[in-house]
Amino acid sequence: MPLITLNAVDYSVGGPLLLERVDLAIESGERIALIGRNGAGKSTLLRLLAGELKPDDGEVRREGGVRVARLEQEVPAGASGSVFDVVAEGLGALGAALAAYHHLIHQDEVDIDALSRAQAEIEAGGGWAIDQRVTEVLERLDLDGDADFSRLSGGMKRRVLLARALAGAPDLLLLDEPTNHLDIAAIDWLEGFLKSWAGALVFITHDRRFLRALATRIVEIDRGQVTGWPGDWDNYLRRKEERLNAEAQENARFDKMLAQEEAWIRQGIKARRTRDEGRVRRLKAMRSERAERREHMGNVRMDTAQAGASGKKVIEAKAVSFAFGERPLVRDFSSTILRGDRIGLIGPNGSGKTTLLKLLLGQLQPQAGELRIGTQLQVAYFDQYRATLREDWNALENVAEGLEFVEVGGKRKHVVGYLQDFLFTPERARAPITRLSGGERNRLLLAKLFAQPSNLLVMDEPTNDLDVETLELLEELLAEYEGTLLLVSHDRDFLDNVVTSTLVMEGEGRVGEYVGGYSDWLRQRPQAQAAHSAAGPARREDASGVVGTPPAQAAAPAAARRKLSYKDARELEQLPARIEALETRLAEMTGALADPAFFRDDGSAIAAHNAAMAELQTGLDAAYARWEALEAGPE
């Protein structure tokens, strides 16, 4: 029996329906990735599932007693108090009593009467078990219940809000961009935590690696329609491309037929005198159908306003050090950044990435060492907190700043037309930015950034809230950028696709420099750790919490490996046929989802089908992993 079922749900915020006749069933134990373009209605659908919004039409049916919790996209502005207070807020009146009790028992002089009242209220609501659950959640998420929420970093605030969502032990957990402001170590932790989460999960994310690791089903919102796909991201991309091609062909066929009918109706007097009234009615129906067609949203068109070339040597650091009090953030750092370098900065939140950026840009002076900044630099800065956007201005004013035209890519463009390249209609461009979604604000910040001539681009978490299509276009633009790029990001795939080298905050002020992106750093990291350790072949854990392979083992040449045993060799020989059989079966079960009759079955049959597909996908992943392991040979 589904936890929540949506039947023919419509929802609109003015204009075309944001969600149109949506049918969706969420089964226990599912992990659903909700995807779609910015503004397609993903967050709205989460709020409908949470019961925070009511549909304009249709039905949202919940099983009795189903508990739902939602993690918002943005940290609430009014959240304050201790971490325990914020977590307890999600429990209503009982949570308030628990928070009051928690504060009373930590006071030097305890108010006995107030403590008795709080205890009575907690006991009446069976709250001691919930108090224990809150304590366990705080421990699992490594949170200090007495810490001041307002003083936490963005990533830690998100972790507190996740704790608040989990404290109520929901049957369905709704997460809106849960990786925003989390560092790579925290994202890895969250992946593992959610994989072991027993309840159902619906999440929105721009992080493709996070999506691949978690999703057992993908649900896409496109022009108001909601479509379900099995949880294989690559299969989804293939099927979506096929669907869009089929849709384009069908639209072309329809438009050709409509043009022929329009030509017929405009023929001479003889044809009009003898025309078929049934054909005229069909033409009217076709005109109506064409008028109601919702075209696929176009892609963002990005280009940068290039400045003149900078000097060949952009930044040179020699033995640079910087500390806050007794805590070293950067220690004895030396590097040379040349024109055209694309450098990624990696490290946990609070490790000193922003400090290193400010040192490299000359905004902070090193306490030791020497820093030289090159000539003819024009810097454009992308701020993850969007502080450069003025809330009292609309999108047009934020980009134009009093001008009517911008020059981008060697072309002069009117500001309204330029914003249309970033998918802002003229009406949306003149709307207050307080009405823009998180993804739209990020697109606006990109538009503002790329309108500035630059040869040094500094980007701090530019991927937050962007849809996948825009993210991929941004990757292409940055890969072709002729200037120098400094990029802070926790999106592992984005780093791999954009940067040519990485600076890694390794703890205690050490800054490691590596060739390549995130995956290249993972491969090189054991050798780097060996330079700082005399621990021999033992496994080590670095500042990000990831255990590395001993350098000696990682560097072992393939020639020194043992041959496969007869059993392993036989398994390797049989694996391709096994993989092919699994892929064939998975394709057959995927095909069944395309049949509308499939969803007329009862919920238990659909759940069994989805569970079988998830099991097949797990088996296929394991078979591929085993094949790679056997191909590599035993250590």
C-alpha positions as MATLAB code, in Angstrom:
seq = 'MPLITLNAVDYSVGGPLLLERVDLAIESGERIALIGRNGAGKSTLLRLLAGELKPDDGEVRREGGVRVARLEQEVPAGASGSVFDVVAEGLGALGAALAAYHHLIHQDEVDIDALSRAQAEIEAGGGWAIDQRVTEVLERLDLDGDADFSRLSGGMKRRVLLARALAGAPDLLLLDEPTNHLDIAAIDWLEGFLKSWAGALVFITHDRRFLRALATRIVEIDRGQVTGWPGDWDNYLRRKEERLNAEAQENARFDKMLAQEEAWIRQGIKARRTRDEGRVRRLKAMRSERAERREHMGNVRMDTAQAGASGKKVIEAKAVSFAFGERPLVRDFSSTILRGDRIGLIGPNGSGKTTLLKLLLGQLQPQAGELRIGTQLQVAYFDQYRATLREDWNALENVAEGLEFVEVGGKRKHVVGYLQDFLFTPERARAPITRLSGGERNRLLLAKLFAQPSNLLVMDEPTNDLDVETLELLEELLAEYEGTLLLVSHDRDFLDNVVTSTLVMEGEGRVGEYVGGYSDWLRQRPQAQAAHSAAGPARREDASGVVGTPPAQAAAPAAARRKLSYKDARELEQLPARIEALETRLAEMTGALADPAFFRDDGSAIAAHNAAMAELQTGLDAAYARWEALEAGPE';
ca = [
       0.000    0.000    0.000;
       1.529    3.367   -1.041;
       2.363    5.844    1.723;
       1.073    8.764   -0.378;
      -0.849    8.729   -3.656;
      -1.497   11.682   -5.971;
      -4.490   11.225   -8.276;
      -5.006   13.653  -11.200;
      -3.504   16.552   -9.210;
      -3.452   20.033  -10.781;
      -1.624   23.029   -9.346;
      -1.088   26.498  -10.779;
       0.574   29.728   -9.694;
      -0.864   31.703  -12.613;
      -0.470   30.998  -16.319;
      -0.132   27.398  -17.553;
      -0.548   24.680  -14.942;
       2.670   24.081  -13.022;
       1.522   20.491  -12.373;
      -1.126   18.956  -14.620;
      -3.087   15.757  -13.845;
      -0.221   14.288  -11.831;
      -0.474   10.620  -10.840;
       2.219    9.483   -8.429;
       2.452    6.751   -5.777;
       5.278    6.592   -3.210;
       5.975    3.176   -1.740;
       7.706    2.382    1.537;
      11.487    2.066    1.194;
      11.724    3.877   -2.160;
      14.401    6.514   -2.815;
      13.014    8.820   -5.496;
      15.084   11.512   -7.194;
      12.854   14.373   -8.352;
      14.350   16.175  -11.345;
      13.337   18.925  -13.757;
      14.261   22.391  -14.947;
      14.434   25.316  -12.521;
      10.883   26.546  -11.988;
       9.339   23.282  -13.239;
       7.600   22.688   -9.893;
       9.898   20.325   -7.987;
       9.755   22.190   -4.669;
       6.016   22.717   -5.168;
       5.503   18.963   -5.540;
       7.463   18.373   -2.304;
       5.225   20.867   -0.497;
       2.125   19.110   -1.846;
       3.485   15.796   -0.540;
       4.219   17.425    2.823;
       0.647   18.750    3.043;
       1.831   22.378    3.099;
      -0.070   23.130   -0.137;
      -3.495   22.018   -1.327;
      -3.997   21.035   -4.990;
      -6.281   23.103   -7.220;
      -7.849   19.858   -8.388;
      -7.369   16.148   -7.826;
      -6.596   14.232   -4.648;
      -3.612   13.700   -2.355;
      -4.310   10.562   -0.329;
      -2.213    9.568    2.692;
      -2.304    6.311    4.551;
      -3.444    6.743    8.132;
      -0.669    7.713   10.527;
       1.958    8.409    7.836;
       4.550   10.854    9.209;
       6.179   13.220    6.708;
       9.156   15.555    7.292;
      10.667   18.049    4.845;
      14.099   19.662    4.673;
      13.711   23.100    3.104;
      15.937   24.373    0.284;
      17.039   27.449    2.223;
      17.963   27.838    5.893;
      14.990   29.636    7.557;
      15.895   33.239    8.378;
      14.064   33.190   11.737;
      15.658   30.035   13.163;
      17.465   30.823   16.434;
      18.354   29.427   19.821;
      20.417   26.363   20.600;
      20.781   23.388   18.253;
      18.504   21.397   20.586;
      15.853   24.149   20.348;
      15.885   24.128   16.546;
      15.683   20.324   16.364;
      12.866   20.217   18.931;
      10.846   22.794   16.945;
       9.923   20.033   14.538;
       8.029   18.211   17.295;
       5.390   20.883   17.971;
       4.166   21.574   21.518;
       5.904   18.487   22.881;
       9.165   19.698   21.371;
       8.733   23.067   23.066;
       8.287   21.296   26.422;
      11.423   19.224   25.787;
      13.401   22.364   24.888;
      12.165   24.105   28.058;
      13.123   21.083   30.177;
      16.534   20.934   28.488;
      17.215   24.588   29.359;
      15.928   24.275   32.941;
      18.160   21.344   33.884;
      21.240   23.254   32.644;
      20.581   26.348   34.761;
      22.644   27.031   37.883;
      19.464   27.679   39.899;
      16.680   25.381   38.776;
      13.079   26.665   38.866;
      11.434   23.616   40.461;
       7.871   24.666   39.581;
       8.679   25.285   35.922;
      10.624   22.020   35.789;
       7.658   20.120   37.247;
       5.274   21.636   34.708;
       7.591   20.713   31.824;
       7.998   17.145   33.174;
       4.227   16.744   33.517;
       3.649   17.923   29.947;
       6.355   15.591   28.609;
       5.015   12.583   30.538;
       1.454   13.293   29.397;
       2.577   13.217   25.751;
       4.905   10.226   26.097;
       7.781   12.544   25.391;
      10.677   10.786   27.138;
      11.039    8.308   24.275;
      11.076   11.248   21.847;
      13.680   13.053   23.998;
      15.869    9.952   23.732;
      15.347    9.902   19.953;
      16.381   13.578   19.653;
      19.523   12.851   21.673;
      20.359    9.859   19.456;
      19.861   11.892   16.270;
      22.157   14.647   17.577;
      24.803   12.051   18.406;
      24.536   10.352   14.993;
      24.889   13.673   13.213;
      27.739   14.757   15.506;
      25.904   17.871   16.709;
      26.320   19.748   19.977;
      22.806   20.371   21.325;
      23.983   23.369   23.371;
      25.707   25.153   20.453;
      24.237   28.459   19.219;
      22.494   27.769   15.887;
      23.131   31.288   14.538;
      26.907   30.863   14.887;
      27.106   27.671   12.833;
      28.377   27.452    9.245;
      25.906   26.989    6.397;
      26.737   23.284    6.165;
      26.270   22.700    9.882;
      22.941   24.575    9.828;
      21.765   22.239    7.061;
      22.815   19.280    9.213;
      20.787   20.659   12.145;
      17.726   21.041    9.904;
      18.207   17.452    8.727;
      18.288   16.401   12.395;
      15.008   18.269   12.926;
      13.451   16.378   10.028;
      14.723   13.028   11.342;
      13.760   13.616   14.980;
      10.099   12.913   14.265;
      11.022    9.464   12.826;
       9.112   10.157    9.584;
       7.894    7.436    7.256;
       8.632    9.755    4.326;
      11.582   12.146    4.233;
      11.492   15.014    1.708;
      14.862   16.648    0.993;
      15.216   19.784   -1.157;
      18.848   20.190   -2.313;
      20.315   18.459    0.773;
      23.927   18.824   -0.441;
      23.834   22.642   -0.632;
      26.612   24.153    1.536;
      27.870   20.690    2.562;
      31.517   19.826    2.009;
      32.608   16.627    0.240;
      33.128   14.686    3.472;
      29.637   15.637    4.682;
      28.110   14.686    1.309;
      29.822   11.289    1.481;
      28.495   10.842    5.011;
      24.973   11.860    3.974;
      25.041    9.390    1.074;
      25.906    6.538    3.428;
      23.345    7.650    6.006;
      20.493    7.855    3.492;
      21.400    4.498    1.944;
      20.757    2.937    5.350;
      17.614    5.040    5.965;
      14.695    2.651    6.473;
      11.914    5.054    5.455;
      10.913    6.341    2.034;
      12.865    9.239    0.555;
      12.062   11.851   -2.099;
      14.916   14.232   -2.851;
      15.887   17.047   -5.220;
      19.566   17.432   -6.031;
      21.874   18.956   -8.644;
      24.697   16.583   -7.599;
      24.734   13.868  -10.270;
      27.050   11.548   -8.334;
      24.829   11.833   -5.239;
      21.784   11.070   -7.411;
      23.391    8.001   -8.995;
      24.387    6.635   -5.591;
      20.931    6.918   -4.009;
      18.061    6.856   -6.481;
      16.007    3.697   -6.947;
      13.548    5.632   -9.140;
      13.716    8.931  -11.045;
      10.632   11.121  -11.351;
      10.833   13.958  -13.875;
       8.656   17.089  -14.085;
       8.529   18.458  -17.619;
       5.974   21.089  -18.712;
       3.554   20.093  -15.990;
       3.753   16.349  -16.706;
       5.248   13.910  -14.200;
       6.934   10.769  -15.539;
       8.582    7.932  -13.615;
      11.784    6.163  -14.723;
      13.828    3.335  -13.159;
      16.713    4.506  -10.998;
      19.498    4.261  -13.574;
      20.601    7.804  -14.446;
      22.308    6.829  -17.704;
      19.255    4.839  -18.781;
      17.074    7.857  -17.961;
      19.236   10.089  -20.180;
      18.956    7.624  -23.070;
      15.204    7.196  -22.684;
      14.635   10.936  -22.350;
      16.581   11.618  -25.550;
      14.512    8.992  -27.355;
      11.296   10.518  -26.014;
      12.264   14.066  -27.043;
      13.211   12.865  -30.535;
       9.880   11.044  -30.883;
       8.047   14.135  -29.625;
       9.877   16.374  -32.121;
       8.991   14.032  -35.000;
       5.345   13.864  -33.953;
       5.160   17.658  -33.615;
       6.722   18.078  -37.068;
       4.193   15.625  -38.567;
       1.308   17.443  -36.859;
       2.534   20.889  -37.964;
       2.869   19.676  -41.569;
      -0.700   18.334  -41.525;
      -1.971   21.564  -39.962;
      -0.218   23.620  -42.671;
      -1.865   21.482  -45.366;
      -5.289   21.961  -43.792;
      -4.722   25.714  -43.498;
      -3.793   25.831  -47.181;
      -6.952   23.886  -48.072;
      -9.269   26.214  -46.107;
      -7.802   29.208  -47.963;
      -8.442   27.791  -51.455;
     -10.718   29.550  -53.965;
     -14.489   30.063  -53.901;
     -15.189   26.701  -55.524;
     -13.431   24.806  -52.731;
     -15.149   26.884  -50.051;
     -18.562   26.234  -51.664;
     -18.093   22.471  -51.530;
     -15.874   22.064  -48.480;
     -16.468   19.270  -45.946;
     -17.862   20.737  -42.699;
     -16.390   17.790  -40.756;
     -12.963   18.698  -42.097;
     -13.500   22.291  -40.983;
     -14.316   21.118  -37.464;
     -11.171   18.976  -37.419;
      -9.120   22.002  -38.485;
     -10.557   24.044  -35.618;
      -9.670   21.218  -33.208;
      -6.129   21.082  -34.611;
      -5.724   24.846  -34.188;
      -6.845   24.538  -30.583;
      -4.465   21.639  -29.951;
      -1.538   23.554  -31.468;
      -2.323   26.626  -29.342;
      -2.272   24.533  -26.172;
       1.031   22.811  -26.940;
       3.712   23.541  -24.332;
       7.092   23.710  -26.000;
      10.157   22.225  -24.349;
      11.959   24.894  -22.327;
      15.038   26.108  -24.171;
      18.541   25.925  -22.775;
      20.416   28.804  -21.230;
      22.748   30.491  -23.735;
      25.891   31.527  -21.899;
      28.858   33.574  -23.013;
      31.387   35.650  -21.117;
      32.481   39.231  -21.528;
      36.196   38.743  -22.111;
      38.705   41.314  -20.927;
      42.143   41.724  -22.438;
      44.671   39.018  -21.639;
      46.346   39.163  -18.242;
      50.051   38.726  -17.732;
      51.331   35.172  -18.218;
      52.030   34.801  -14.493;
      48.721   35.484  -12.694;
      49.616   34.750   -9.049;
      52.854   33.602   -7.425;
      52.991   32.486   -3.781;
      56.235   31.724   -1.943;
      56.113   30.112    1.541;
      52.853   31.941    2.364;
      51.390   31.378    5.847;
      48.303   32.687    7.619;
      46.702   31.766   10.965;
      43.797   32.816   13.139;
      45.209   32.890   16.647;
      46.892   29.562   17.303;
      45.099   27.847   14.415;
      47.100   27.688   11.145;
      44.881   27.877    8.055;
      47.611   28.184    5.412;
      51.185   27.137    6.165;
      54.265   27.433    3.965;
      52.229   27.426    0.742;
      54.061   27.930   -2.550;
      52.531   27.831   -6.005;
      52.496   29.603   -9.350;
      49.199   30.157  -11.181;
      49.575   30.835  -14.897;
      47.168   32.376  -17.387;
      44.597   29.804  -18.514;
      44.874   27.558  -15.435;
      41.571   26.159  -14.106;
      42.112   25.380  -10.431;
      39.660   23.725   -8.025;
      39.802   24.261   -4.247;
      38.789   21.245   -2.156;
      38.447   20.914    1.594;
      36.011   20.598    4.506;
      33.905   23.582    5.571;
      35.986   25.810    7.843;
      39.297   24.402    6.565;
      40.445   27.745    5.119;
      39.387   27.692    1.435;
      37.927   31.209    1.590;
      41.019   32.452    3.452;
      43.262   30.973    0.763;
      41.143   32.636   -1.941;
      41.423   36.018   -0.215;
      45.193   35.589    0.097;
      45.508   34.715   -3.600;
      43.399   37.735   -4.590;
      45.353   40.115   -2.333;
      42.349   40.788   -0.067;
      44.353   39.419    2.893;
      48.036   39.990    3.499;
      50.089   36.877    4.403;
      51.596   36.817    7.886;
      54.701   35.171    6.446;
      56.026   34.561    2.963;
      55.600   36.531   -0.236;
      52.679   36.906   -2.637;
      52.898   38.521   -6.068;
      49.786   39.286   -8.131;
      50.142   39.598  -11.899;
      49.372   42.553  -14.118;
      46.253   43.573  -16.066;
      43.926   41.402  -13.971;
      40.156   41.960  -14.148;
      38.403   39.804  -11.560;
      34.772   38.607  -11.597;
      33.565   36.968   -8.377;
      30.634   34.554   -7.909;
      29.487   34.521   -4.263;
      27.618   31.398   -3.090;
      25.499   33.493   -0.694;
      24.428   35.861   -3.533;
      25.394   38.911   -1.481;
      26.079   40.893   -4.673;
      22.368   40.767   -5.586;
      20.357   43.712   -4.268;
      17.028   42.571   -2.824;
      15.383   45.948   -3.549;
      16.173   45.674   -7.278;
      14.577   43.417   -9.871;
      16.587   41.084  -12.114;
      16.928   43.708  -14.861;
      18.307   46.337  -12.480;
      20.739   43.905  -10.869;
      22.365   43.102  -14.220;
      22.023   46.480  -15.986;
      23.022   48.730  -13.051;
      21.667   51.756  -14.948;
      22.888   50.679  -18.404;
      20.692   49.660  -21.323;
      23.162   47.421  -23.172;
      25.841   44.897  -22.211;
      28.708   43.634  -24.353;
      29.151   39.862  -24.180;
      31.144   37.587  -26.453;
      32.120   40.546  -28.617;
      28.461   41.462  -29.257;
      26.372   44.342  -27.921;
      23.064   43.122  -26.469;
      20.068   44.839  -24.925;
      19.778   43.833  -21.268;
      16.284   42.363  -21.742;
      17.485   40.187  -24.618;
      20.577   39.179  -22.649;
      18.425   38.023  -19.714;
      16.258   36.026  -22.131;
      19.410   34.018  -22.900;
      19.265   33.028  -19.209;
      15.562   32.028  -19.540;
      14.123   35.186  -17.956;
      11.015   36.418  -19.764;
      10.627   40.229  -19.880;
       7.926   39.954  -17.186;
      10.129   37.759  -14.978;
      13.096   40.077  -15.490;
      11.059   42.976  -14.066;
       9.694   40.996  -11.103;
      11.251   41.570   -7.640;
      14.061   39.064   -7.061;
      12.377   38.076   -3.786;
       9.939   36.145   -6.013;
      12.696   34.174   -7.753;
      13.484   30.555   -6.851;
      16.961   29.534   -5.687;
      17.827   28.244   -9.164;
      16.605   31.455  -10.807;
      18.717   33.542   -8.417;
      21.779   31.494   -9.303;
      21.041   31.980  -13.013;
      20.686   35.725  -12.385;
      24.010   35.815  -10.553;
      25.644   33.995  -13.489;
      24.107   36.544  -15.895;
      25.460   39.421  -13.762;
      28.879   37.768  -13.504;
      29.309   37.001  -17.206;
      28.280   40.551  -18.195;
      31.436   41.819  -16.455;
      34.643   41.784  -18.534;
      37.093   39.460  -16.771;
      40.237   37.439  -17.247;
      40.232   35.947  -13.730;
      36.999   34.217  -12.748;
      36.517   33.294   -9.089;
      33.510   31.054   -8.390;
      32.406   29.939   -4.906;
      29.877   27.073   -5.109;
      28.261   28.116   -8.421;
      26.328   24.831   -8.852;
      23.853   25.203   -5.969;
      20.212   24.947   -7.136;
      21.031   24.764  -10.863;
      19.203   22.186  -12.970;
      21.304   19.538  -14.720;
      20.981   21.072  -18.207;
      22.234   24.474  -17.016;
      24.970   22.767  -15.001;
      26.269   20.960  -18.083;
      26.225   24.183  -20.127;
      28.153   25.958  -17.362;
      30.731   23.152  -17.483;
      31.167   23.689  -21.230;
      31.490   27.461  -20.826;
      34.123   27.207  -18.081;
      36.062   24.606  -20.066;
      36.254   27.118  -22.963;
      36.943   30.205  -20.794;
      40.142   31.827  -22.044;
      41.078   33.432  -18.741;
      42.068   31.895  -15.412;
      39.567   30.134  -13.152;
      39.580   29.618   -9.372;
      36.690   27.319   -8.415;
      35.452   26.295   -4.962;
      33.016   23.405   -5.310;
      31.835   20.297   -3.482;
      30.256   18.864   -6.648;
      32.598   15.995   -7.481;
      31.490   15.489  -11.101;
      31.634   19.247  -11.757;
      35.233   19.399  -10.497;
      36.195   16.425  -12.647;
      34.688   18.016  -15.768;
      36.061   21.551  -15.342;
      39.372   21.896  -13.491;
      42.867   20.968  -14.614;
      44.433   20.979  -11.137;
      43.358   21.105   -7.488;
      44.478   22.783   -4.288;
      43.423   20.644   -1.317;
      43.180   21.781    2.304;
      44.778   18.786    4.027;
      44.600   19.995    7.637;
      46.991   21.816    9.971;
      47.511   24.488    7.320;
      48.892   22.130    4.644;
      47.736   22.870    1.096;
      48.373   20.041   -1.351;
      48.590   20.660   -5.100;
      47.506   17.935   -7.536;
      47.089   17.532  -11.267;
      43.515   16.877  -12.494;
      40.120   16.961  -10.812;
      38.515   15.322   -7.792;
      38.895   11.717   -8.983;
      42.529   12.358   -9.916;
      43.125   13.723   -6.407;
      41.657   10.555   -4.901;
      44.122    8.477   -6.889;
      47.103   10.658   -6.024;
      46.221   11.317   -2.389;
      47.857    8.220   -0.791;
      51.283    9.283   -2.089;
      50.693   12.779   -0.702;
      49.731   11.330    2.661;
      52.907    9.264    2.716;
      54.955   12.469    2.649;
      53.355   13.514    5.959;
      53.343   10.142    7.673;
      55.888    7.675    9.002;
      53.178    5.188    9.901;
      54.347    2.600    7.371;
      51.747    0.549    5.522;
      48.864    1.197    7.960;
      45.641    2.682    6.563;
      45.132    6.349    7.413;
      42.201    8.722    7.650;
      42.607   12.246    6.288;
      40.852   15.475    7.256;
      37.874   14.680    5.057;
      37.216   11.464    6.979;
      38.009    9.182    4.025;
      40.334    6.279    4.569;
      43.162    6.116    2.048;
      44.994    3.120    0.606;
      48.607    2.701    1.763;
      51.024    4.232   -0.743;
      53.014    1.040   -1.149;
      49.883   -0.883   -2.082;
      48.562    1.846   -4.389;
      51.850    1.987   -6.270;
      52.265   -1.754   -6.656;
      52.887   -2.479  -10.357;
      50.501   -4.737  -12.181;
      53.372   -7.015  -13.113;
      53.938   -7.922   -9.459;
      50.383   -9.142   -8.939;
      49.512  -12.795   -8.655;
      47.640  -14.555  -11.422;
      43.925  -15.219  -10.956;
      42.959  -18.497   -9.365;
      41.096  -21.020  -11.531;
      37.825  -20.161   -9.758;
      38.275  -16.391  -10.285;
      39.343  -16.870  -13.904;
      36.232  -18.971  -14.521;
      34.051  -16.285  -12.867;
      35.647  -13.579  -15.036;
      34.902  -15.622  -18.147;
      31.202  -15.992  -17.203;
      30.597  -12.400  -16.055;
      29.939  -10.802  -19.502;
      27.072  -13.221  -20.201;
      25.655  -12.629  -16.724;
      25.833   -8.851  -17.168;
      24.138   -9.093  -20.567;
      21.309  -11.193  -19.088;
      20.788   -8.700  -16.248;
      20.750   -5.755  -18.669;
      18.251   -7.533  -20.943;
      15.908   -8.305  -18.050;
      16.210   -4.738  -16.712;
      15.380   -3.350  -20.183;
      12.270   -5.585  -20.355;
      11.042   -4.396  -16.958;
      11.797   -0.787  -17.916;
       9.718   -1.211  -21.059;
       6.741   -2.300  -18.961;
       6.745    1.129  -17.290;
       6.005    2.788  -20.639;
       2.642    0.999  -20.841;
      -0.104    3.144  -19.206;
      -1.964   -0.074  -18.312;
       0.877   -0.972  -15.935;
      -0.203    1.724  -13.471;
      -3.749    0.368  -13.325;
      -2.472   -2.542  -11.243;
      -2.801   -2.417   -7.482;
      -0.083   -0.728   -5.436;
       1.447   -3.982   -4.186;
       2.137   -5.198   -7.744;
       3.739   -1.874   -8.689;
       5.839   -1.906   -5.509;
       6.963   -5.493   -6.212;
       7.913   -4.499   -9.776;
       9.943   -1.492   -8.559;
      11.618   -3.591   -5.869;
      12.556   -6.234   -8.442;
      14.029   -3.547  -10.709;
      16.016   -2.083   -7.841;
      17.323   -5.578   -6.999;
      18.305   -6.148  -10.636;
      20.105   -2.800  -10.753;
      21.964   -3.649   -7.530;
      22.982   -7.009   -8.991;
      24.127   -5.337  -12.209;
      26.229   -2.769  -10.320;
      27.773   -5.546   -8.244;
      28.557   -7.582  -11.386;
      30.289   -4.609  -13.026;
      32.252   -3.920   -9.831;
      33.294   -7.571   -9.626;
      34.322   -7.567  -13.296;
      36.523   -4.497  -12.759;
      38.060   -6.064   -9.655;
      38.883   -9.318  -11.457;
      40.208   -7.468  -14.526;
      42.563   -5.530  -12.251;
      43.785   -8.821  -10.768;
      44.405   -9.730   -7.114;
      46.721   -7.632   -4.994;
];
